[in-house]
Structures are given as structure tokens and as C-alpha cells.
PDB file of C-alpha atoms and ligand atoms in Angstrom:
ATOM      1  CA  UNK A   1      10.725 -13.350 -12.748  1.00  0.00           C
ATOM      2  CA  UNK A   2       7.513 -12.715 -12.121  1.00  0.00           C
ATOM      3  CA  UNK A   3       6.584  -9.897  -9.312  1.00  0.00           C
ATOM      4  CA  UNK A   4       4.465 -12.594  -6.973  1.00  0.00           C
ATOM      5  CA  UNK A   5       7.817 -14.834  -7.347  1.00  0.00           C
ATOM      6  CA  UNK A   6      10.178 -11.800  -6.881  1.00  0.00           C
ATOM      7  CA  UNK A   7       8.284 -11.639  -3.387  1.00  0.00           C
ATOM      8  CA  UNK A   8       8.162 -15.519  -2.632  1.00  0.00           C
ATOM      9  CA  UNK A   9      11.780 -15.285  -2.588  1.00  0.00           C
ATOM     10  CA  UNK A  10      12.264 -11.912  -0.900  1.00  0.00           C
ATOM     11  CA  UNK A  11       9.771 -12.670   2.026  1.00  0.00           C
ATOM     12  CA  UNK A  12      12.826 -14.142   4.117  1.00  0.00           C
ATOM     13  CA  UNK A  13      14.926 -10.638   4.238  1.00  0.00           C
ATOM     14  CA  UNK A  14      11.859  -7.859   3.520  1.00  0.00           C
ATOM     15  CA  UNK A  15      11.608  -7.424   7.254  1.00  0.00           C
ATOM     16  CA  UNK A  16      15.674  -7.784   8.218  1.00  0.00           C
ATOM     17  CA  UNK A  17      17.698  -6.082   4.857  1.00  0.00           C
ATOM     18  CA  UNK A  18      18.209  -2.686   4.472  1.00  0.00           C
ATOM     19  CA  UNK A  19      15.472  -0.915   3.168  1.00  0.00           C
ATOM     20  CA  UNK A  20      14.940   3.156   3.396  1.00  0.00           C
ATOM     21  CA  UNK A  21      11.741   3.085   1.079  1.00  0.00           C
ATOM     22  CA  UNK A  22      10.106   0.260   3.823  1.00  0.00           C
ATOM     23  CA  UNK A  23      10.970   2.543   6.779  1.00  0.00           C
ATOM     24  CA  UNK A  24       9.762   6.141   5.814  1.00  0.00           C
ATOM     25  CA  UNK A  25       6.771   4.109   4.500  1.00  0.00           C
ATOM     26  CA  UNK A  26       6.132   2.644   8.289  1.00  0.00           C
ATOM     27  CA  UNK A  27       6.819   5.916   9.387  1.00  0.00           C
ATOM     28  CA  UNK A  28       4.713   7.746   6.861  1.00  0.00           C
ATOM     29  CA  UNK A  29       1.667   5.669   7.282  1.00  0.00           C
ATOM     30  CA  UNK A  30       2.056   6.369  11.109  1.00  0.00           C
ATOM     31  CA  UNK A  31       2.004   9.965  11.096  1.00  0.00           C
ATOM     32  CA  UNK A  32      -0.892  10.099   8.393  1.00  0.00           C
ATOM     33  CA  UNK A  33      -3.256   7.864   9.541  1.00  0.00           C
ATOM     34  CA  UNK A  34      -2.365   8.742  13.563  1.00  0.00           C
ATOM     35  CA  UNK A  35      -4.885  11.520  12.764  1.00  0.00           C
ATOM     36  CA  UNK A  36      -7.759   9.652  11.608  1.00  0.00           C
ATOM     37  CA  UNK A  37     -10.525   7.158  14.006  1.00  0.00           C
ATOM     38  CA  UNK A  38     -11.182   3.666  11.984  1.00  0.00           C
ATOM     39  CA  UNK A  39     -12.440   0.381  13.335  1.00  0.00           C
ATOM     40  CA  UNK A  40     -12.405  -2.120   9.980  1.00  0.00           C
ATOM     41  CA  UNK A  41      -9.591  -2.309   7.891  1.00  0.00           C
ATOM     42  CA  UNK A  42      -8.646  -3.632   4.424  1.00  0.00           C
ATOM     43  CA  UNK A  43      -4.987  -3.766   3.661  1.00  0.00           C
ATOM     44  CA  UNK A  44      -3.780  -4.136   0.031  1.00  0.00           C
ATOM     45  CA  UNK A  45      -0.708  -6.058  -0.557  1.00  0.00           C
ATOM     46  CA  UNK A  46      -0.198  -5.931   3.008  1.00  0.00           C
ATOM     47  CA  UNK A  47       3.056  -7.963   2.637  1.00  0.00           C
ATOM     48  CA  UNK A  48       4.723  -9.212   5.776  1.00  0.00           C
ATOM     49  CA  UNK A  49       2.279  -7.404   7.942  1.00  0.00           C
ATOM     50  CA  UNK A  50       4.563  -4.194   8.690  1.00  0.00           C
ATOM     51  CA  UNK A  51       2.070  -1.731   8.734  1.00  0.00           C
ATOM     52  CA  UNK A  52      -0.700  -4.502   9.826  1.00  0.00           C
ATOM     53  CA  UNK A  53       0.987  -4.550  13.276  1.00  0.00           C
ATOM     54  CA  UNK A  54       0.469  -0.754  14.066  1.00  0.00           C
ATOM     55  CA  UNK A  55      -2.972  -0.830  12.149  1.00  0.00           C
ATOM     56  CA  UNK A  56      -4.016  -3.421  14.591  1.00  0.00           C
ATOM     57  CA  UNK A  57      -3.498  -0.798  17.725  1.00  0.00           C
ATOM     58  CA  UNK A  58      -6.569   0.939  16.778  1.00  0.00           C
ATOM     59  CA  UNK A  59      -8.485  -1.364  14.548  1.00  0.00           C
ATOM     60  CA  UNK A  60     -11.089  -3.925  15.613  1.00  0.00           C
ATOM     61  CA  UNK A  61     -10.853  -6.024  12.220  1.00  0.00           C
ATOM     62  CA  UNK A  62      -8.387  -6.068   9.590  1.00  0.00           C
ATOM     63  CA  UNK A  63      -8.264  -7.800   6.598  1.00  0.00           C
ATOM     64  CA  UNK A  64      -4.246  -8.150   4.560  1.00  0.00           C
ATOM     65  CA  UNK A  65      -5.224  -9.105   1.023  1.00  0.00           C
ATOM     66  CA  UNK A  66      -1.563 -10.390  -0.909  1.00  0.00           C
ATOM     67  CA  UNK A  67      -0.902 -12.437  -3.749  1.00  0.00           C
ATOM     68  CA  UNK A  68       2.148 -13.755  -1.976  1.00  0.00           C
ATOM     69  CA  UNK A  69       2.153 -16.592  -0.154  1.00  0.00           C
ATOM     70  CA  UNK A  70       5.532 -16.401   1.507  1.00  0.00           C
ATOM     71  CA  UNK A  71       5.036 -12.912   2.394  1.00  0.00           C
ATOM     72  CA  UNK A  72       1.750 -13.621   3.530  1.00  0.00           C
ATOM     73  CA  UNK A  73       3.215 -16.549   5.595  1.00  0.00           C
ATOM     74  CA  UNK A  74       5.643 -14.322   7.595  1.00  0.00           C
ATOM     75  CA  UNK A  75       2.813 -12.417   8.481  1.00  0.00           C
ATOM     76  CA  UNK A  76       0.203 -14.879   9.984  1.00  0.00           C
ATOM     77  CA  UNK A  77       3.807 -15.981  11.966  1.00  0.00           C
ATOM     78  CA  UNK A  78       4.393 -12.602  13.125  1.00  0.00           C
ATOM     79  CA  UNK A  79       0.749 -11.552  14.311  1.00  0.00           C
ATOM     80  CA  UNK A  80      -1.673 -13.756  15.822  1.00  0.00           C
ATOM     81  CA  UNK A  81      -4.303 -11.969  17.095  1.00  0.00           C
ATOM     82  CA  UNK A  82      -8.073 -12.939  16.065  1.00  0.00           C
ATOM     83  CA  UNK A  83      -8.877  -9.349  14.594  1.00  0.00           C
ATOM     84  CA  UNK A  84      -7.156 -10.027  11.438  1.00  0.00           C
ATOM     85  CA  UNK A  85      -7.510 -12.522   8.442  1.00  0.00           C
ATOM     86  CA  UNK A  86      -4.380 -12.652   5.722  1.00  0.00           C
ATOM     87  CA  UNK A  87      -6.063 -13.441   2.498  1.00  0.00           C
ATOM     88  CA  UNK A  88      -4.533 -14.523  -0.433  1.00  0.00           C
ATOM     89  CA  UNK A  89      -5.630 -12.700  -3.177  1.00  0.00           C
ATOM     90  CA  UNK A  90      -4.447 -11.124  -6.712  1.00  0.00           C
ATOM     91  CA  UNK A  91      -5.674  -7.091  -6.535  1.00  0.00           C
ATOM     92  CA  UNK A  92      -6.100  -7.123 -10.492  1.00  0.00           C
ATOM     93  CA  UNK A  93      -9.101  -9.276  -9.901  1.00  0.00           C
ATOM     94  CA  UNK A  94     -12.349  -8.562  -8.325  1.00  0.00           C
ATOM     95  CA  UNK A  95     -11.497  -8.348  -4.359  1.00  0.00           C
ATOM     96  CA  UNK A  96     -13.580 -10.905  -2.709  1.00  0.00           C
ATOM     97  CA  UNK A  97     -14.607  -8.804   0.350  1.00  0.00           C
ATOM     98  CA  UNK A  98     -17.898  -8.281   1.340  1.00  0.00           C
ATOM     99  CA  UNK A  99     -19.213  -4.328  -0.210  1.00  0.00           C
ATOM    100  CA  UNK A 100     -18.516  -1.517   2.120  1.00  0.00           C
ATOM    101  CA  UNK A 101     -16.751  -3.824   4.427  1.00  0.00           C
ATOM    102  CA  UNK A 102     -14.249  -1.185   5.575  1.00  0.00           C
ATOM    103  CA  UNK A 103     -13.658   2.300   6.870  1.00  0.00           C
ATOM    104  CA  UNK A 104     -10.034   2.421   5.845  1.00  0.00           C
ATOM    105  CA  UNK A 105      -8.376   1.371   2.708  1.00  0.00           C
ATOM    106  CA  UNK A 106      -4.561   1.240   2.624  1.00  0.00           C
ATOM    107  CA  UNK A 107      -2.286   0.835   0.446  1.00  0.00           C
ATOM    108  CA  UNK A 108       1.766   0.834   1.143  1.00  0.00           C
ATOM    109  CA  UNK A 109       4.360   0.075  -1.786  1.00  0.00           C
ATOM    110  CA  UNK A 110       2.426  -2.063  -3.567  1.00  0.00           C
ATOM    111  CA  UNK A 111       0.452   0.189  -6.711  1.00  0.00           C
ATOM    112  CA  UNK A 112       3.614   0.617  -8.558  1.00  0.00           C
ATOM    113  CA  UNK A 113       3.786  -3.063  -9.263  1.00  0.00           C
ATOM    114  CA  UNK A 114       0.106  -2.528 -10.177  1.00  0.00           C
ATOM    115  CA  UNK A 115      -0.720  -1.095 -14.204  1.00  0.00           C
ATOM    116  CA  UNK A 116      -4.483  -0.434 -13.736  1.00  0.00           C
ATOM    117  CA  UNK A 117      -5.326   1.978 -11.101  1.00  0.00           C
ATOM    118  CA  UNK A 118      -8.927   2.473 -12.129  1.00  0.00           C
ATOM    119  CA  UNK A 119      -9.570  -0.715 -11.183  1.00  0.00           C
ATOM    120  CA  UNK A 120      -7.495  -0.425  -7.858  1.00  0.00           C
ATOM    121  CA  UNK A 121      -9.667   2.880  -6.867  1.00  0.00           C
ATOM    122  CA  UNK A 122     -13.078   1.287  -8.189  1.00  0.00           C
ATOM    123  CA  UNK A 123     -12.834  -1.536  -6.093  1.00  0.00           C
ATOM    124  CA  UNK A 124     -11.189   0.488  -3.346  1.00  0.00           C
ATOM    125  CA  UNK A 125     -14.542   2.779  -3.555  1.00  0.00           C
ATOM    126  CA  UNK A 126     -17.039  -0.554  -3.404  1.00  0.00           C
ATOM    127  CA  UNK A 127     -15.135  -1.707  -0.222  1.00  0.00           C
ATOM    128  CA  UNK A 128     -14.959   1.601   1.558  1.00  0.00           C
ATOM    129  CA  UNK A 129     -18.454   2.799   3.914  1.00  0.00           C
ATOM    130  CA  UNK A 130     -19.487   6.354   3.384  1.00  0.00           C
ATOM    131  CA  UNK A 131     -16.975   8.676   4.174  1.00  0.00           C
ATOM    132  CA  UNK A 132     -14.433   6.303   3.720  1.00  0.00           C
ATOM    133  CA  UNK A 133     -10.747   6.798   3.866  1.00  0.00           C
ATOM    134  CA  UNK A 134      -8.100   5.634   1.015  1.00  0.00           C
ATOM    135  CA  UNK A 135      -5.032   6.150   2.303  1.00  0.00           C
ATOM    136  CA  UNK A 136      -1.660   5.184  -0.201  1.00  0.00           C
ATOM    137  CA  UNK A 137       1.645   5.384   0.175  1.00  0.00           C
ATOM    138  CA  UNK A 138       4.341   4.522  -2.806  1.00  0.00           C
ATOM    139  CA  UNK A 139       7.664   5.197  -3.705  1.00  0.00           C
ATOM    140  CA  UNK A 140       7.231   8.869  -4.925  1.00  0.00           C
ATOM    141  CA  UNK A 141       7.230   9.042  -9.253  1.00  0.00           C
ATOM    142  CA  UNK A 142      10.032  12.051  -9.012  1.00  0.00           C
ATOM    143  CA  UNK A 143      12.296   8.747  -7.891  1.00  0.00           C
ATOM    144  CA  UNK A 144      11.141   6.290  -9.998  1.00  0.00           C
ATOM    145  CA  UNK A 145      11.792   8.797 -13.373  1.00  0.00           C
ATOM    146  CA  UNK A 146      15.324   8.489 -12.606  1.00  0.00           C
ATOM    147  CA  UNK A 147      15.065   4.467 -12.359  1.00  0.00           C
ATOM    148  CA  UNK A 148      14.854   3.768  -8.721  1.00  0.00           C
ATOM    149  CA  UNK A 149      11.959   0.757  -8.364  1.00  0.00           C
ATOM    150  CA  UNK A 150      11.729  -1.907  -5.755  1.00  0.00           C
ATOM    151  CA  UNK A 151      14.993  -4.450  -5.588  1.00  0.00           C
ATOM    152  CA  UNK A 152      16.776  -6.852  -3.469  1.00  0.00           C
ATOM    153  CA  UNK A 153      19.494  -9.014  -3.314  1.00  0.00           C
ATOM    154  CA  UNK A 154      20.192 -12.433  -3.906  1.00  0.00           C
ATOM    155  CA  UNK A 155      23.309 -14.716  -4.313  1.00  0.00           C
ATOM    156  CA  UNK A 156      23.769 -14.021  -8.050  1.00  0.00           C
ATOM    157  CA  UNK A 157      22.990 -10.264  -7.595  1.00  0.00           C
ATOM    158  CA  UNK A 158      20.360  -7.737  -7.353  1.00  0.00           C
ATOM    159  CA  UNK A 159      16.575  -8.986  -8.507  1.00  0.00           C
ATOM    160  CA  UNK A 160      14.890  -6.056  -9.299  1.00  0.00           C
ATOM    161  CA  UNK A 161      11.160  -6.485  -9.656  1.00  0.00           C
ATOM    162  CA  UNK A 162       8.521  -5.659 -12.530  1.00  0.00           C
ATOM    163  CA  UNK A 163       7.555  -1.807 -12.208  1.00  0.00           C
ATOM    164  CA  UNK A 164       5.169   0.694 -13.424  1.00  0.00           C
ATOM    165  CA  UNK A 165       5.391   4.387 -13.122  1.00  0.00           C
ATOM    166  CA  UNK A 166       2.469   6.308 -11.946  1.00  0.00           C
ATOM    167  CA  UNK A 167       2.712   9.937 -12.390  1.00  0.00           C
ATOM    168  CA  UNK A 168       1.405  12.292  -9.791  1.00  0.00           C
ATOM    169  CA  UNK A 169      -1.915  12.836 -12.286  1.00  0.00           C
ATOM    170  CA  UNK A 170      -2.649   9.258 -12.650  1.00  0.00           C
ATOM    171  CA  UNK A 171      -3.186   9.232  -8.860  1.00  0.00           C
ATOM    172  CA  UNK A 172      -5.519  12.236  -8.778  1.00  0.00           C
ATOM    173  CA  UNK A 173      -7.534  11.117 -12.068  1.00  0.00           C
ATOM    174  CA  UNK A 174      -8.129   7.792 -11.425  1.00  0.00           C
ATOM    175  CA  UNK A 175      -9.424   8.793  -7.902  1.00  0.00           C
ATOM    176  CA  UNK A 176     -11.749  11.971  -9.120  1.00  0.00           C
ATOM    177  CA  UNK A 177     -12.989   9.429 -11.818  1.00  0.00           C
ATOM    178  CA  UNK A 178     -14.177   6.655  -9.395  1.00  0.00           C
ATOM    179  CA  UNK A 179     -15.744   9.029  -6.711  1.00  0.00           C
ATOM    180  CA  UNK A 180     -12.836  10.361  -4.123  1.00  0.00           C
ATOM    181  CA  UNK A 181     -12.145  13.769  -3.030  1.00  0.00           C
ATOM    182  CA  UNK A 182      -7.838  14.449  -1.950  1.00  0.00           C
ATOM    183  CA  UNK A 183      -8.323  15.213   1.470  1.00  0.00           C
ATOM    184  CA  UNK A 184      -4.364  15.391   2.097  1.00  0.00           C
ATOM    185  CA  UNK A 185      -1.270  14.967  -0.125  1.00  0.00           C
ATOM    186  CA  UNK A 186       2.449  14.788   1.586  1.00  0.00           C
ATOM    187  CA  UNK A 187       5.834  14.345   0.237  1.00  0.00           C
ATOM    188  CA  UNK A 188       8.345  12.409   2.258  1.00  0.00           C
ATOM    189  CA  UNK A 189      12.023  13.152   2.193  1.00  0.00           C
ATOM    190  CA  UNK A 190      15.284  11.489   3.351  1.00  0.00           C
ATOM    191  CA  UNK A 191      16.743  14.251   4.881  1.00  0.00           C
ATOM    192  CA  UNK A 192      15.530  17.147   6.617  1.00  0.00           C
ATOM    193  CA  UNK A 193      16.666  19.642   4.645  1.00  0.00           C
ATOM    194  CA  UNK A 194      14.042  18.254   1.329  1.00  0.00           C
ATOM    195  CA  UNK A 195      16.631  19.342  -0.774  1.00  0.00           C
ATOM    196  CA  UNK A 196      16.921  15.428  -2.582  1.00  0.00           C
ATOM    197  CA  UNK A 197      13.860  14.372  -4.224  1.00  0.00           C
ATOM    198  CA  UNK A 198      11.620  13.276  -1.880  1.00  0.00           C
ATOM    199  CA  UNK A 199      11.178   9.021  -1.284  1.00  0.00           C
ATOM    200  CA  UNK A 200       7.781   8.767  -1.272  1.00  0.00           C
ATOM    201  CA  UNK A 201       4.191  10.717  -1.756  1.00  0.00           C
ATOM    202  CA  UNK A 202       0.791   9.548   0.434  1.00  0.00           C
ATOM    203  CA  UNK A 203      -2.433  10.386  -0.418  1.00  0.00           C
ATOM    204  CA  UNK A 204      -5.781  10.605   1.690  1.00  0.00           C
ATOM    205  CA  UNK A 205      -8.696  10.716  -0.171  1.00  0.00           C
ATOM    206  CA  UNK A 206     -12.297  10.130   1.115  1.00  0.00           C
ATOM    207  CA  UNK A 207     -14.935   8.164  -0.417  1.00  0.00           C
ATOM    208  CA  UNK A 208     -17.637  10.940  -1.779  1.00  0.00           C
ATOM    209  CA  UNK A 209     -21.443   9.814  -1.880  1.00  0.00           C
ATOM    210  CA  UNK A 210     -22.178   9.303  -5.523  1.00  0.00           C
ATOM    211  CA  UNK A 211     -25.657  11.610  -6.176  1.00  0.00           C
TER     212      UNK A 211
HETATM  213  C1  SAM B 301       6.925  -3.711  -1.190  1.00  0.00           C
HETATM  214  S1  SAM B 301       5.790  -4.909  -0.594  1.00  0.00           S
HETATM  215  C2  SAM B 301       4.920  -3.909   0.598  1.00  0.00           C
HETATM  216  C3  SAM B 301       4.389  -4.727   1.736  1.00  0.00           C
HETATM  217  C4  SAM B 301       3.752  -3.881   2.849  1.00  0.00           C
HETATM  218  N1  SAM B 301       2.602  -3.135   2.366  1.00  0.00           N
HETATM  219  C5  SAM B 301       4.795  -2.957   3.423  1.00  0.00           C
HETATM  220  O1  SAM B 301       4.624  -1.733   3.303  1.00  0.00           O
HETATM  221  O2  SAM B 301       5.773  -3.447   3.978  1.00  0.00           O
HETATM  222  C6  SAM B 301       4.574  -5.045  -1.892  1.00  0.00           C
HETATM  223  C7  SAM B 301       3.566  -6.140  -1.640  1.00  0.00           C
HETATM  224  O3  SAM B 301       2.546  -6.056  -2.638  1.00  0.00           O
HETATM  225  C8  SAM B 301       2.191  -7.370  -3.021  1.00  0.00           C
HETATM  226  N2  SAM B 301       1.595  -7.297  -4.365  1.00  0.00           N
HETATM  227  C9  SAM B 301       2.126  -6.779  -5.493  1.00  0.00           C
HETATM  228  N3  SAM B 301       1.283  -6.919  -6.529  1.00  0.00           N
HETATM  229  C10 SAM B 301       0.172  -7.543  -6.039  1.00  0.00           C
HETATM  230  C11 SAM B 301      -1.060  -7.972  -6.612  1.00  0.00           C
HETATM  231  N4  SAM B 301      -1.335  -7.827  -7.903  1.00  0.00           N
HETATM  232  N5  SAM B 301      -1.964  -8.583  -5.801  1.00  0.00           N
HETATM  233  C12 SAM B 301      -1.695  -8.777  -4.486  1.00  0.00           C
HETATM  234  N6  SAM B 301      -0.550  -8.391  -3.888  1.00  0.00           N
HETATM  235  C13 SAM B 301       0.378  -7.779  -4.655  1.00  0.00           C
HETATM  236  C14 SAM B 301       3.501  -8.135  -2.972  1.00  0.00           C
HETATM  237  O4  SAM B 301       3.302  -9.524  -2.892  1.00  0.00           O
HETATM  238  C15 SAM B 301       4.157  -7.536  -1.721  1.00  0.00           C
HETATM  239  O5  SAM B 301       3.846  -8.260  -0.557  1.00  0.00           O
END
């Protein structure tokens, strides 16, 4: 099945099933971006508009770019409010946003269904103002080596979805190559103790001024 299907027909339970990698996310992207001031917002794959909801408590304008229309339709149920515009949109194409619309990128579970991320971080770069912040968040590669990717069940079994495995590297080359400096790298863990491999890894980076 194809991944925009696998999330037509998930969009019912993504927001009610059981889901650890969804909840550290909400929490991750929380604590991270907590830190940081931004007023215009473009969210890739932005899903059923988890993370839009807490963006939109310090945002003025968001924009939720996803290529799935059920997903995208919980979302414009969910949240209402004028500031923000669901789009939807395939991120493998060119993003059809106006240039340095936004101050904040994200980007929450939704590169490792993506192969090319030099096209992900060049366009991210063309949308971001100067001094820009990328933020991502995805299901760390430590996990996905040992064959966890993104699933969910249905009534003849588990659908689990198209995947592609990003090692740390690809993160930090792709984002050097288009123009972004790491401003912050975490690893998120289950448990306290970090002794499991950790869930998930976020990255800030910041837009750099090309010279
Ligand atoms: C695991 S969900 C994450 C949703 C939300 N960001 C969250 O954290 O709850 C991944 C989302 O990425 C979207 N997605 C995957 N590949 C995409 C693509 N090429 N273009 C647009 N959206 C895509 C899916 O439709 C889905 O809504």
C-alpha cells in the first residue's frame, strides 16, 4: 500500500491507538521548541494536527503541508482557528509556499517515509527567513536498524508502512550541504534510566546566510 494510503486509512485511530513514538514526539517537540520565540510557521507532514495545536499557542500563522487527505481532514475538524491553513501537498515536490515565508520549520515523524533529504533541507532553507529555525523530530535510526518503522493495525493485521532509514550522518550532511548550522541535537529515551536505545533524535539547526 502506498504510504499516503497507509495514512488515509490510519487517520481514524492516529490520535486514539496506542502509540509511544507519537507521544515522546509531542513531548519532544514541546520541550525543544519551548525555548525558542517564532511567529510564522510551516509544518511538514503535519498529520492530524498534534503538534499544530501546541504550535498554535505561540504562533501567529501556521501553515500544515500533508499529502493526506484524511489526516489532513481530522485536523481542519480538530482546530479551527483562522491562524492556520492545512494544505495538501506532496513534500517530494516543490512546496508551494511563498520564499522565506516562515521562521520555523518543523518536521515530526514524517522524513523517514521521505528518501531525498536534500531536497527536504533545500526547500526547508528557501522557506525559512534569516536565522531561521529547522527543527525535526523522527523515530531515532539506532531503532529503526533493528526493524522498528511506523505501523498500525487493521482487521486483517498489522499494516506497516513504506520506510527509509536515515542514518545520523545523512541528517547532518544534507543540512551542512544546503546552508544550516546544528544548533542542538537530543536523544529521547523511554525510560529514565537511557539504558534502551533511545525512541527518537531532534535536531535544531538554523538557517546560515549564504555569503
Ligand atoms: C507519523 S505521521 C506524523 C504526523 C504529525 N507530524 C505528528 O507528529 O503526529 C506522518 C505524516 O507525514 C505525512 N507524509 C508522509 N510522506 C509525505 C509526503 N511525501 N508529503 C506530504 N506528507 C507526507 C503522512 O501523510 C502523515 O500525516
Amino acid at each position: 500500500m502506498s504510504i499516503e494510503k497507509a495514512y488515509n486509512s490510519w487517520a481514524d485511530q492516529y490520535d486514539s491507538n496506542d502509540n509511544k513514538t507519537r507521544d515522546l514526539d509531542a513531548k519532544a517537540t514541546i520541550e525543544t521548541l519551548s525555548k525558542y520565540r517564532f511567529t510564522n510557521v510551516l509544518e511538514l507532514g503535519c498529520g492530524t494536527g498534534k503538534n499544530t495545536q501546541w504550535l498554535l499557542t505561540k504562533a501567529e500563522r501556521i501553515i500544515g503541508l500533508d499529502f493526506s487527505l484524511e489526516m489532513l481532514n481530522h485536523a481542519k475538524r480538530k482546530i479551527t482557528d483562522r491562524r492556520v491553513e492545512f494544505k495538501l501537498a506532496d513534500l517530494t515536490k516543490e512546496w508551494d509556499i511563498e520564499n522565506q515565508f516562515a521562521d520555523l520549520v518543523t518536521s515530526s515523524l514524517t522524513l523517514e517515509h521521505i528518501d531525498d533529504l536534500n531536497h527536504i533541507f533545500n526547500q526547508a532553507y528557501q522557506k525559512l527567513s534569516e536565522n531561521g529555525i529547522f527543527f525535526i523530530s523522527e523515530l531515532h535510526p539506532f531503532k529503526q536498524y533493528t526493524g522498528s518503522k511506523a505501523k498500525y493495525k487493521t482487521e486483517s493485521g498489522e499494516e506497516e508502512l513504506e520506510v527509509y532509514t536515515h542514518h545520523l550522518s545523512d541528517y547532518l550532511d544534507n543540512a551542512l550541504r544546503n546552508g544550516f548550522k546544528l544548533l542542538v541535537v537530543n536523544e529521547w529515551f523511554d525510560d529514565k534510566t537511557r539504558n534502551e536505545l533511545p525512541r527518537l533524535v531532534t535536531f535544531v539547526f538554523n538557517k546560515r546566510i549564504k555569503k
